[in-house]
mmCIF file with all atom_site columns, C-alpha atoms in Angstrom:
data_model
loop_
_atom_site.group_PDB
_atom_site.id
_atom_site.type_symbol
_atom_site.label_atom_id
_atom_site.label_alt_id
_atom_site.label_comp_id
_atom_site.label_asym_id
_atom_site.label_entity_id
_atom_site.label_seq_id
_atom_site.pdbx_PDB_ins_code
_atom_site.Cartn_x
_atom_site.Cartn_y
_atom_site.Cartn_z
_atom_site.occupancy
_atom_site.B_iso_or_equiv
_atom_site.pdbx_formal_charge
_atom_site.auth_seq_id
_atom_site.auth_comp_id
_atom_site.auth_asym_id
_atom_site.auth_atom_id
_atom_site.pdbx_PDB_model_num
ATOM 1   C CA . MET A 1 1   ? 38.638 35.569 -18.668 1.00 38.00 ? 6   MET A CA 1
ATOM 2   C CA . LEU A 1 2   ? 41.939 36.350 -16.971 1.00 37.00 ? 7   LEU A CA 1
ATOM 3   C CA . LYS A 1 3   ? 41.682 35.297 -13.345 1.00 43.00 ? 8   LYS A CA 1
ATOM 4   C CA . VAL A 1 4   ? 43.503 37.034 -10.537 1.00 45.00 ? 9   VAL A CA 1
ATOM 5   C CA . PRO A 1 5   ? 45.656 34.567 -8.554  1.00 47.00 ? 10  PRO A CA 1
ATOM 6   C CA . GLU A 1 6   ? 44.017 33.596 -5.259  1.00 48.00 ? 11  GLU A CA 1
ATOM 7   C CA . HIS A 1 7   ? 46.814 35.066 -3.142  1.00 47.00 ? 12  HIS A CA 1
ATOM 8   C CA . GLU A 1 8   ? 46.379 38.402 -4.917  1.00 47.00 ? 13  GLU A CA 1
ATOM 9   C CA . MET A 1 9   ? 42.591 38.294 -4.646  1.00 50.00 ? 14  MET A CA 1
ATOM 10  C CA . ASN A 1 10  ? 42.850 38.063 -0.873  1.00 51.00 ? 15  ASN A CA 1
ATOM 11  C CA . GLN A 1 11  ? 45.209 40.978 -0.452  1.00 52.00 ? 16  GLN A CA 1
ATOM 12  C CA . VAL A 1 12  ? 43.863 44.138 1.121   1.00 49.00 ? 17  VAL A CA 1
ATOM 13  C CA . PRO A 1 13  ? 42.763 46.328 -1.815  1.00 53.00 ? 18  PRO A CA 1
ATOM 14  C CA . PRO A 1 14  ? 44.364 49.787 -2.102  1.00 55.00 ? 19  PRO A CA 1
ATOM 15  C CA . TYR A 1 15  ? 40.962 51.342 -2.749  1.00 76.00 ? 20  TYR A CA 1
ATOM 16  C CA . GLU A 1 16  ? 38.912 52.300 0.308   1.00 90.00 ? 21  GLU A CA 1
ATOM 17  C CA . PHE A 1 17  ? 35.333 51.485 -0.588  1.00 95.00 ? 22  PHE A CA 1
ATOM 18  C CA . TYR A 1 18  ? 33.905 53.267 2.442   1.00 97.00 ? 23  TYR A CA 1
ATOM 19  C CA . THR A 1 19  ? 35.471 54.969 5.445   1.00 97.00 ? 24  THR A CA 1
ATOM 20  C CA . GLN A 1 20  ? 34.580 56.081 8.946   1.00 98.00 ? 25  GLN A CA 1
ATOM 21  C CA . LYS A 1 21  ? 35.359 59.650 7.916   1.00 97.00 ? 26  LYS A CA 1
ATOM 22  C CA . ARG A 1 22  ? 32.857 59.445 5.060   1.00 98.00 ? 27  ARG A CA 1
ATOM 23  C CA . TRP A 1 23  ? 30.106 58.251 7.402   1.00 98.00 ? 28  TRP A CA 1
ATOM 24  C CA . GLU A 1 24  ? 30.943 60.966 9.935   1.00 98.00 ? 29  GLU A CA 1
ATOM 25  C CA . ASN A 1 25  ? 30.727 63.564 7.163   1.00 98.00 ? 30  ASN A CA 1
ATOM 26  C CA . TRP A 1 26  ? 27.193 62.377 6.392   1.00 98.00 ? 31  TRP A CA 1
ATOM 27  C CA . LEU A 1 27  ? 26.265 62.527 10.067  1.00 98.00 ? 32  LEU A CA 1
ATOM 28  C CA . GLY A 1 28  ? 27.594 66.080 10.109  1.00 97.00 ? 33  GLY A CA 1
ATOM 29  C CA . ARG A 1 29  ? 25.404 66.953 7.136   1.00 96.00 ? 34  ARG A CA 1
ATOM 30  C CA . ALA A 1 30  ? 22.405 65.413 8.860   1.00 96.00 ? 35  ALA A CA 1
ATOM 31  C CA . LYS A 1 31  ? 23.062 67.551 11.924  1.00 96.00 ? 36  LYS A CA 1
ATOM 32  C CA . GLU A 1 32  ? 23.488 70.695 9.817   1.00 94.00 ? 37  GLU A CA 1
ATOM 33  C CA . SER A 1 33  ? 20.201 70.001 8.010   1.00 91.00 ? 38  SER A CA 1
ATOM 34  C CA . GLY A 1 34  ? 18.238 70.867 11.143  1.00 91.00 ? 39  GLY A CA 1
ATOM 35  C CA . PHE A 1 35  ? 15.697 68.289 9.995   1.00 92.00 ? 40  PHE A CA 1
ATOM 36  C CA . GLN A 1 36  ? 12.318 68.279 11.709  1.00 91.00 ? 41  GLN A CA 1
ATOM 37  C CA . ILE A 1 37  ? 9.447  65.918 11.010  1.00 87.00 ? 42  ILE A CA 1
ATOM 38  C CA . LYS A 1 38  ? 6.668  67.962 9.393   1.00 78.00 ? 43  LYS A CA 1
ATOM 39  C CA . GLU A 1 39  ? 3.124  67.288 8.271   1.00 61.00 ? 44  GLU A CA 1
ATOM 40  C CA . SER A 1 40  ? 3.841  68.370 4.710   1.00 63.00 ? 45  SER A CA 1
ATOM 41  C CA . GLU A 1 41  ? 6.029  65.941 2.745   1.00 61.00 ? 46  GLU A CA 1
ATOM 42  C CA . GLU A 1 42  ? 6.887  68.740 0.343   1.00 61.00 ? 47  GLU A CA 1
ATOM 43  C CA . GLU A 1 43  ? 8.042  70.910 3.231   1.00 57.00 ? 48  GLU A CA 1
ATOM 44  C CA . ALA A 1 44  ? 10.242 68.152 4.645   1.00 58.00 ? 49  ALA A CA 1
ATOM 45  C CA . GLY A 1 45  ? 11.551 67.045 1.242   1.00 64.00 ? 50  GLY A CA 1
ATOM 46  C CA . LYS A 1 46  ? 14.670 69.195 0.993   1.00 70.00 ? 51  LYS A CA 1
ATOM 47  C CA . GLU A 1 47  ? 15.765 68.573 4.554   1.00 73.00 ? 52  GLU A CA 1
ATOM 48  C CA . SER A 1 48  ? 15.191 64.813 4.308   1.00 87.00 ? 53  SER A CA 1
ATOM 49  C CA . ALA A 1 49  ? 17.215 64.447 1.095   1.00 93.00 ? 54  ALA A CA 1
ATOM 50  C CA . VAL A 1 50  ? 20.410 64.069 3.120   1.00 95.00 ? 55  VAL A CA 1
ATOM 51  C CA . PHE A 1 51  ? 19.126 60.810 4.615   1.00 97.00 ? 56  PHE A CA 1
ATOM 52  C CA . VAL A 1 52  ? 18.283 59.372 1.193   1.00 96.00 ? 57  VAL A CA 1
ATOM 53  C CA . ASN A 1 53  ? 21.742 60.346 -0.020  1.00 96.00 ? 58  ASN A CA 1
ATOM 54  C CA . MET A 1 54  ? 23.353 58.713 3.019   1.00 97.00 ? 59  MET A CA 1
ATOM 55  C CA . VAL A 1 55  ? 21.761 55.401 2.090   1.00 98.00 ? 60  VAL A CA 1
ATOM 56  C CA . ASP A 1 56  ? 22.584 55.736 -1.611  1.00 96.00 ? 61  ASP A CA 1
ATOM 57  C CA . ASP A 1 57  ? 26.239 56.491 -0.872  1.00 97.00 ? 62  ASP A CA 1
ATOM 58  C CA . VAL A 1 58  ? 26.672 53.326 1.196   1.00 98.00 ? 63  VAL A CA 1
ATOM 59  C CA . ILE A 1 59  ? 24.868 51.222 -1.403  1.00 97.00 ? 64  ILE A CA 1
ATOM 60  C CA . LEU A 1 60  ? 27.077 52.577 -4.179  1.00 96.00 ? 65  LEU A CA 1
ATOM 61  C CA . ALA A 1 61  ? 30.136 51.536 -2.171  1.00 97.00 ? 66  ALA A CA 1
ATOM 62  C CA . CYS A 1 62  ? 28.711 48.030 -1.750  1.00 98.00 ? 67  CYS A CA 1
ATOM 63  C CA . LEU A 1 63  ? 27.894 47.808 -5.468  1.00 97.00 ? 68  LEU A CA 1
ATOM 64  C CA . LYS A 1 64  ? 31.534 48.601 -6.198  1.00 96.00 ? 69  LYS A CA 1
ATOM 65  C CA . VAL A 1 65  ? 32.501 45.663 -3.983  1.00 97.00 ? 70  VAL A CA 1
ATOM 66  C CA . THR A 1 66  ? 30.159 43.235 -5.743  1.00 97.00 ? 71  THR A CA 1
ATOM 67  C CA . ALA A 1 67  ? 31.236 44.516 -9.166  1.00 95.00 ? 72  ALA A CA 1
ATOM 68  C CA . ARG A 1 68  ? 34.844 43.633 -8.345  1.00 95.00 ? 73  ARG A CA 1
ATOM 69  C CA . PHE A 1 69  ? 33.735 40.307 -6.891  1.00 96.00 ? 74  PHE A CA 1
ATOM 70  C CA . GLU A 1 70  ? 31.843 39.479 -10.096 1.00 95.00 ? 75  GLU A CA 1
ATOM 71  C CA . LYS A 1 71  ? 34.955 40.263 -12.143 1.00 94.00 ? 76  LYS A CA 1
ATOM 72  C CA . GLU A 1 72  ? 36.994 37.969 -9.861  1.00 94.00 ? 77  GLU A CA 1
ATOM 73  C CA . MET A 1 73  ? 39.081 40.923 -8.742  1.00 94.00 ? 78  MET A CA 1
ATOM 74  C CA . LEU A 1 74  ? 38.053 40.177 -5.150  1.00 95.00 ? 79  LEU A CA 1
ATOM 75  C CA . SER A 1 75  ? 37.704 36.754 -3.570  1.00 96.00 ? 80  SER A CA 1
ATOM 76  C CA . LYS A 1 76  ? 34.552 35.839 -1.698  1.00 97.00 ? 81  LYS A CA 1
ATOM 77  C CA . GLU A 1 77  ? 36.446 36.136 1.585   1.00 97.00 ? 82  GLU A CA 1
ATOM 78  C CA . MET A 1 78  ? 37.796 39.600 0.814   1.00 97.00 ? 83  MET A CA 1
ATOM 79  C CA . ALA A 1 79  ? 34.449 40.870 -0.483  1.00 98.00 ? 84  ALA A CA 1
ATOM 80  C CA . LEU A 1 80  ? 32.725 39.665 2.691   1.00 98.00 ? 85  LEU A CA 1
ATOM 81  C CA . GLN A 1 81  ? 35.440 41.235 4.828   1.00 97.00 ? 86  GLN A CA 1
ATOM 82  C CA . ILE A 1 82  ? 34.964 44.608 3.128   1.00 98.00 ? 87  ILE A CA 1
ATOM 83  C CA . LEU A 1 83  ? 31.181 44.388 3.490   1.00 98.00 ? 88  LEU A CA 1
ATOM 84  C CA . GLU A 1 84  ? 31.615 43.558 7.173   1.00 98.00 ? 89  GLU A CA 1
ATOM 85  C CA . GLU A 1 85  ? 33.841 46.609 7.610   1.00 98.00 ? 90  GLU A CA 1
ATOM 86  C CA . ILE A 1 86  ? 31.203 48.797 5.945   1.00 98.00 ? 91  ILE A CA 1
ATOM 87  C CA . ARG A 1 87  ? 28.537 47.260 8.197   1.00 98.00 ? 92  ARG A CA 1
ATOM 88  C CA . ASP A 1 88  ? 30.617 48.010 11.309  1.00 98.00 ? 93  ASP A CA 1
ATOM 89  C CA . ILE A 1 89  ? 30.900 51.657 10.269  1.00 98.00 ? 94  ILE A CA 1
ATOM 90  C CA . VAL A 1 90  ? 27.326 52.432 9.281   1.00 99.00 ? 95  VAL A CA 1
ATOM 91  C CA . LEU A 1 91  ? 25.457 50.329 11.847  1.00 99.00 ? 96  LEU A CA 1
ATOM 92  C CA . ALA A 1 92  ? 27.458 51.501 14.854  1.00 98.00 ? 97  ALA A CA 1
ATOM 93  C CA . GLU A 1 93  ? 25.592 53.421 17.540  1.00 98.00 ? 98  GLU A CA 1
ATOM 94  C CA . VAL A 1 94  ? 25.327 57.122 16.703  1.00 98.00 ? 99  VAL A CA 1
ATOM 95  C CA . GLU A 1 95  ? 25.576 59.906 19.266  1.00 97.00 ? 100 GLU A CA 1
ATOM 96  C CA . PRO A 1 96  ? 22.169 61.606 19.749  1.00 97.00 ? 101 PRO A CA 1
ATOM 97  C CA . ILE A 1 97  ? 21.630 64.785 17.705  1.00 97.00 ? 102 ILE A CA 1
ATOM 98  C CA . SER A 1 98  ? 17.939 65.642 18.033  1.00 96.00 ? 103 SER A CA 1
ATOM 99  C CA . GLU A 1 99  ? 14.801 63.578 18.429  1.00 96.00 ? 104 GLU A CA 1
ATOM 100 C CA . ASP A 1 100 ? 13.714 63.919 14.794  1.00 96.00 ? 105 ASP A CA 1
ATOM 101 C CA . ILE A 1 101 ? 17.181 63.464 13.288  1.00 97.00 ? 106 ILE A CA 1
ATOM 102 C CA . ASP A 1 102 ? 17.830 60.485 15.555  1.00 98.00 ? 107 ASP A CA 1
ATOM 103 C CA . LEU A 1 103 ? 14.618 58.856 14.288  1.00 97.00 ? 108 LEU A CA 1
ATOM 104 C CA . MET A 1 104 ? 15.717 59.379 10.685  1.00 97.00 ? 109 MET A CA 1
ATOM 105 C CA . ILE A 1 105 ? 19.208 58.007 11.297  1.00 98.00 ? 110 ILE A CA 1
ATOM 106 C CA . ASP A 1 106 ? 17.675 54.964 12.981  1.00 98.00 ? 111 ASP A CA 1
ATOM 107 C CA . SER A 1 107 ? 15.519 54.485 9.870   1.00 97.00 ? 112 SER A CA 1
ATOM 108 C CA . VAL A 1 108 ? 18.596 54.884 7.648   1.00 98.00 ? 113 VAL A CA 1
ATOM 109 C CA . GLN A 1 109 ? 20.450 52.229 9.620   1.00 99.00 ? 114 GLN A CA 1
ATOM 110 C CA . THR A 1 110 ? 17.493 49.844 9.502   1.00 98.00 ? 115 THR A CA 1
ATOM 111 C CA . SER A 1 111 ? 17.262 50.228 5.718   1.00 98.00 ? 116 SER A CA 1
ATOM 112 C CA . LEU A 1 112 ? 21.008 49.705 5.424   1.00 99.00 ? 117 LEU A CA 1
ATOM 113 C CA . MET A 1 113 ? 20.743 46.518 7.466   1.00 99.00 ? 118 MET A CA 1
ATOM 114 C CA . GLY A 1 114 ? 18.398 45.122 4.812   1.00 99.00 ? 119 GLY A CA 1
ATOM 115 C CA . ALA A 1 115 ? 20.745 46.191 2.034   1.00 99.00 ? 120 ALA A CA 1
ATOM 116 C CA . LEU A 1 116 ? 23.904 44.870 3.689   1.00 99.00 ? 121 LEU A CA 1
ATOM 117 C CA . VAL A 1 117 ? 22.517 41.401 4.399   1.00 99.00 ? 122 VAL A CA 1
ATOM 118 C CA . ALA A 1 118 ? 21.440 41.287 0.749   1.00 99.00 ? 123 ALA A CA 1
ATOM 119 C CA . PHE A 1 119 ? 24.959 42.046 -0.464  1.00 99.00 ? 124 PHE A CA 1
ATOM 120 C CA . GLU A 1 120 ? 26.379 39.428 1.897   1.00 99.00 ? 125 GLU A CA 1
ATOM 121 C CA . CYS A 1 121 ? 23.818 36.835 0.774   1.00 98.00 ? 126 CYS A CA 1
ATOM 122 C CA . TYR A 1 122 ? 24.667 37.581 -2.863  1.00 98.00 ? 127 TYR A CA 1
ATOM 123 C CA . VAL A 1 123 ? 28.406 37.137 -2.335  1.00 98.00 ? 128 VAL A CA 1
ATOM 124 C CA . MET A 1 124 ? 27.870 33.964 -0.298  1.00 98.00 ? 129 MET A CA 1
ATOM 125 C CA . GLY A 1 125 ? 25.535 32.567 -2.961  1.00 97.00 ? 130 GLY A CA 1
ATOM 126 C CA . ASP A 1 126 ? 22.966 31.653 -0.291  1.00 95.00 ? 131 ASP A CA 1
ATOM 127 C CA . TYR A 1 127 ? 19.918 32.126 -2.522  1.00 96.00 ? 132 TYR A CA 1
ATOM 128 C CA . GLU A 1 128 ? 18.010 30.534 -5.372  1.00 96.00 ? 133 GLU A CA 1
ATOM 129 C CA . GLU A 1 129 ? 18.332 32.670 -8.500  1.00 90.00 ? 134 GLU A CA 1
ATOM 130 C CA . GLY A 1 130 ? 14.946 31.551 -9.806  1.00 91.00 ? 135 GLY A CA 1
ATOM 131 C CA . ALA A 1 131 ? 13.107 32.031 -6.511  1.00 95.00 ? 136 ALA A CA 1
ATOM 132 C CA . ASP A 1 132 ? 9.767  33.853 -6.554  1.00 96.00 ? 137 ASP A CA 1
ATOM 133 C CA . ILE A 1 133 ? 10.467 37.274 -5.069  1.00 97.00 ? 138 ILE A CA 1
ATOM 134 C CA . ASN A 1 134 ? 6.770  37.744 -4.260  1.00 96.00 ? 139 ASN A CA 1
ATOM 135 C CA . GLU A 1 135 ? 6.795  34.601 -2.131  1.00 97.00 ? 140 GLU A CA 1
ATOM 136 C CA . LEU A 1 136 ? 10.004 35.654 -0.390  1.00 98.00 ? 141 LEU A CA 1
ATOM 137 C CA . ILE A 1 137 ? 8.503  39.018 0.548   1.00 98.00 ? 142 ILE A CA 1
ATOM 138 C CA . LYS A 1 138 ? 5.336  37.360 1.843   1.00 97.00 ? 143 LYS A CA 1
ATOM 139 C CA . ALA A 1 139 ? 7.442  34.873 3.814   1.00 98.00 ? 144 ALA A CA 1
ATOM 140 C CA . ALA A 1 140 ? 9.433  37.734 5.352   1.00 98.00 ? 145 ALA A CA 1
ATOM 141 C CA . ILE A 1 141 ? 6.229  39.536 6.371   1.00 98.00 ? 146 ILE A CA 1
ATOM 142 C CA . ASP A 1 142 ? 4.778  36.330 7.852   1.00 98.00 ? 147 ASP A CA 1
ATOM 143 C CA . ALA A 1 143 ? 7.993  35.682 9.775   1.00 99.00 ? 148 ALA A CA 1
ATOM 144 C CA . GLU A 1 144 ? 7.877  39.199 11.219  1.00 98.00 ? 149 GLU A CA 1
ATOM 145 C CA . ALA A 1 145 ? 4.247  38.690 12.214  1.00 98.00 ? 150 ALA A CA 1
ATOM 146 C CA . SER A 1 146 ? 5.364  35.536 14.062  1.00 98.00 ? 151 SER A CA 1
ATOM 147 C CA . ASP A 1 147 ? 8.132  37.518 15.809  1.00 98.00 ? 152 ASP A CA 1
ATOM 148 C CA . ASN A 1 148 ? 10.808 35.482 14.016  1.00 98.00 ? 153 ASN A CA 1
ATOM 149 C CA . LEU A 1 149 ? 12.935 38.437 12.939  1.00 98.00 ? 154 LEU A CA 1
ATOM 150 C CA . GLU A 1 150 ? 15.977 36.287 12.185  1.00 98.00 ? 155 GLU A CA 1
ATOM 151 C CA . LEU A 1 151 ? 14.003 34.325 9.600   1.00 98.00 ? 156 LEU A CA 1
ATOM 152 C CA . ALA A 1 152 ? 12.425 37.541 8.290   1.00 99.00 ? 157 ALA A CA 1
ATOM 153 C CA . LEU A 1 153 ? 15.885 39.017 7.776   1.00 99.00 ? 158 LEU A CA 1
ATOM 154 C CA . ASP A 1 154 ? 17.021 35.867 5.973   1.00 98.00 ? 159 ASP A CA 1
ATOM 155 C CA . TYR A 1 155 ? 14.101 36.086 3.528   1.00 98.00 ? 160 TYR A CA 1
ATOM 156 C CA . THR A 1 156 ? 14.827 39.795 3.044   1.00 98.00 ? 161 THR A CA 1
ATOM 157 C CA . ALA A 1 157 ? 18.466 38.997 2.285   1.00 99.00 ? 162 ALA A CA 1
ATOM 158 C CA . GLN A 1 158 ? 17.403 36.486 -0.363  1.00 98.00 ? 163 GLN A CA 1
ATOM 159 C CA . CYS A 1 159 ? 15.089 39.095 -1.921  1.00 98.00 ? 164 CYS A CA 1
ATOM 160 C CA . GLY A 1 160 ? 17.989 41.503 -2.166  1.00 98.00 ? 165 GLY A CA 1
ATOM 161 C CA . ALA A 1 161 ? 20.354 38.906 -3.581  1.00 98.00 ? 166 ALA A CA 1
ATOM 162 C CA . ILE A 1 162 ? 18.050 38.092 -6.482  1.00 97.00 ? 167 ILE A CA 1
ATOM 163 C CA . VAL A 1 163 ? 17.509 41.816 -7.070  1.00 97.00 ? 168 VAL A CA 1
ATOM 164 C CA . LEU A 1 164 ? 21.292 42.084 -7.377  1.00 97.00 ? 169 LEU A CA 1
ATOM 165 C CA . LYS A 1 165 ? 21.067 39.201 -9.839  1.00 95.00 ? 170 LYS A CA 1
ATOM 166 C CA . GLY A 1 166 ? 18.591 41.135 -11.986 1.00 93.00 ? 171 GLY A CA 1
ATOM 167 C CA . GLN A 1 167 ? 15.053 40.595 -10.686 1.00 93.00 ? 172 GLN A CA 1
ATOM 168 C CA . THR A 1 168 ? 12.872 43.582 -9.857  1.00 92.00 ? 173 THR A CA 1
ATOM 169 C CA . LEU A 1 169 ? 10.801 44.285 -6.773  1.00 94.00 ? 174 LEU A CA 1
ATOM 170 C CA . PRO A 1 170 ? 7.046  43.966 -7.426  1.00 94.00 ? 175 PRO A CA 1
ATOM 171 C CA . GLU A 1 171 ? 5.555  47.464 -7.235  1.00 92.00 ? 176 GLU A CA 1
ATOM 172 C CA . GLU A 1 172 ? 2.099  46.340 -6.101  1.00 91.00 ? 177 GLU A CA 1
ATOM 173 C CA . ILE A 1 173 ? 3.374  44.367 -3.126  1.00 92.00 ? 178 ILE A CA 1
ATOM 174 C CA . MET A 1 174 ? 5.884  47.070 -2.185  1.00 93.00 ? 179 MET A CA 1
ATOM 175 C CA . ALA A 1 175 ? 3.114  49.686 -2.209  1.00 92.00 ? 180 ALA A CA 1
ATOM 176 C CA . ASP A 1 176 ? 0.970  47.627 0.164   1.00 93.00 ? 181 ASP A CA 1
ATOM 177 C CA . LEU A 1 177 ? 3.624  46.519 2.652   1.00 95.00 ? 182 LEU A CA 1
ATOM 178 C CA . PRO A 1 178 ? 2.403  46.575 6.247   1.00 95.00 ? 183 PRO A CA 1
ATOM 179 C CA . TYR A 1 179 ? 4.326  48.974 8.466   1.00 95.00 ? 184 TYR A CA 1
ATOM 180 C CA . GLY A 1 180 ? 7.157  47.205 10.235  1.00 97.00 ? 185 GLY A CA 1
ATOM 181 C CA . ILE A 1 181 ? 10.826 46.347 10.195  1.00 98.00 ? 186 ILE A CA 1
ATOM 182 C CA . VAL A 1 182 ? 10.560 44.188 7.046   1.00 98.00 ? 187 VAL A CA 1
ATOM 183 C CA . ALA A 1 183 ? 9.174  47.194 5.170   1.00 98.00 ? 188 ALA A CA 1
ATOM 184 C CA . GLU A 1 184 ? 12.189 49.227 6.312   1.00 98.00 ? 189 GLU A CA 1
ATOM 185 C CA . TRP A 1 185 ? 14.617 46.472 5.347   1.00 98.00 ? 190 TRP A CA 1
ATOM 186 C CA . LEU A 1 186 ? 12.965 46.279 1.934   1.00 98.00 ? 191 LEU A CA 1
ATOM 187 C CA . ASP A 1 187 ? 13.444 50.032 1.553   1.00 97.00 ? 192 ASP A CA 1
ATOM 188 C CA . GLY A 1 188 ? 17.142 49.212 1.530   1.00 98.00 ? 193 GLY A CA 1
ATOM 189 C CA . ILE A 1 189 ? 16.581 46.607 -1.185  1.00 98.00 ? 194 ILE A CA 1
ATOM 190 C CA . ASP A 1 190 ? 14.547 49.147 -3.162  1.00 97.00 ? 195 ASP A CA 1
ATOM 191 C CA . SER A 1 191 ? 17.483 51.550 -2.923  1.00 97.00 ? 196 SER A CA 1
ATOM 192 C CA . ILE A 1 192 ? 19.759 48.860 -4.379  1.00 97.00 ? 197 ILE A CA 1
ATOM 193 C CA . SER A 1 193 ? 17.326 48.378 -7.266  1.00 95.00 ? 198 SER A CA 1
ATOM 194 C CA . ALA A 1 194 ? 17.157 52.123 -7.918  1.00 94.00 ? 199 ALA A CA 1
ATOM 195 C CA . ALA A 1 195 ? 20.943 52.440 -7.892  1.00 94.00 ? 200 ALA A CA 1
ATOM 196 C CA . MET A 1 196 ? 21.299 49.585 -10.378 1.00 93.00 ? 201 MET A CA 1
ATOM 197 C CA . VAL A 1 197 ? 18.891 51.112 -12.905 1.00 87.00 ? 202 VAL A CA 1
ATOM 198 C CA . GLY A 1 198 ? 20.621 54.476 -12.586 1.00 73.00 ? 203 GLY A CA 1
ATOM 199 C CA . SER A 1 199 ? 24.237 55.023 -13.515 1.00 65.00 ? 204 SER A CA 1
ATOM 200 C CA . ASP A 1 200 ? 26.338 51.875 -13.837 1.00 68.00 ? 205 ASP A CA 1
ATOM 201 C CA . SER A 1 201 ? 29.578 53.790 -13.292 1.00 66.00 ? 206 SER A CA 1
ATOM 202 C CA . TYR A 1 202 ? 30.206 51.670 -10.190 1.00 72.00 ? 207 TYR A CA 1
ATOM 203 C CA . LYS A 1 203 ? 31.092 48.795 -12.531 1.00 68.00 ? 208 LYS A CA 1
ATOM 204 C CA . GLU A 1 204 ? 34.015 50.670 -14.061 1.00 70.00 ? 209 GLU A CA 1
ATOM 205 C CA . PHE A 1 205 ? 35.137 52.898 -11.223 1.00 54.00 ? 210 PHE A CA 1
ATOM 206 C CA . ASP A 1 206 ? 38.618 54.386 -11.114 1.00 55.00 ? 211 ASP A CA 1
ATOM 207 C CA . GLU A 1 207 ? 40.502 53.474 -7.942  1.00 53.00 ? 212 GLU A CA 1
ATOM 208 C CA . ASP A 1 208 ? 42.593 56.618 -8.272  1.00 47.00 ? 213 ASP A CA 1
ATOM 209 C CA . ASP A 1 209 ? 39.558 58.879 -8.549  1.00 44.00 ? 214 ASP A CA 1
ATOM 210 C CA . GLU A 1 210 ? 39.260 61.179 -5.566  1.00 41.00 ? 215 GLU A CA 1
ATOM 211 C CA . ASP A 1 211 ? 36.445 63.278 -7.012  1.00 41.00 ? 216 ASP A CA 1
ATOM 212 C CA . ASP A 1 212 ? 33.730 61.397 -5.139  1.00 48.00 ? 217 ASP A CA 1
ATOM 213 C CA . ALA A 1 213 ? 34.620 62.898 -1.780  1.00 43.00 ? 218 ALA A CA 1
ATOM 214 C CA . ILE A 1 214 ? 31.610 64.373 -0.043  1.00 48.00 ? 219 ILE A CA 1
#
């Protein structure tokens, strides 16, 4: 494989993987949705779609970063820098919109936290590829129950990293997750998994393509 020289790998890439403007556009869509929490899931489905799409859009951007990293088109340092920039954009405090929309955006950001630490863990290589994902999930839940959220987040990150490496999330355990922050973080990991089994266009994206503007 042709390797990109290290000095070129660390240059700022011309392609903007994710921008502040893009995030603000999604926040604008969320505001325009007029979302309200309703008893009927079917009734809330259309309005809530914007929040699912917000998450998916960020994850697609991160998958583009890891795809370039895997092809040695980005160094570890540059990939981590880009992921940090994405994190700073999407996890920044958001101006209040409405009680229900604010709750949904908070949930979006919590899910994205789980996804982003997974991408960072994957790039850093801070995981065991053959680790038992079931045990990692249980360890994360136990850590949360012990109020050790830092450890819980670390286990969640490892779960996500091995999902990025090709493992799948166990449906039975995911269906029975106790309500809590680990469950929300794992929603972000589940979104990564769903994106990977969908279109793999992120692996061969065109840096000159401007058709993905929202």
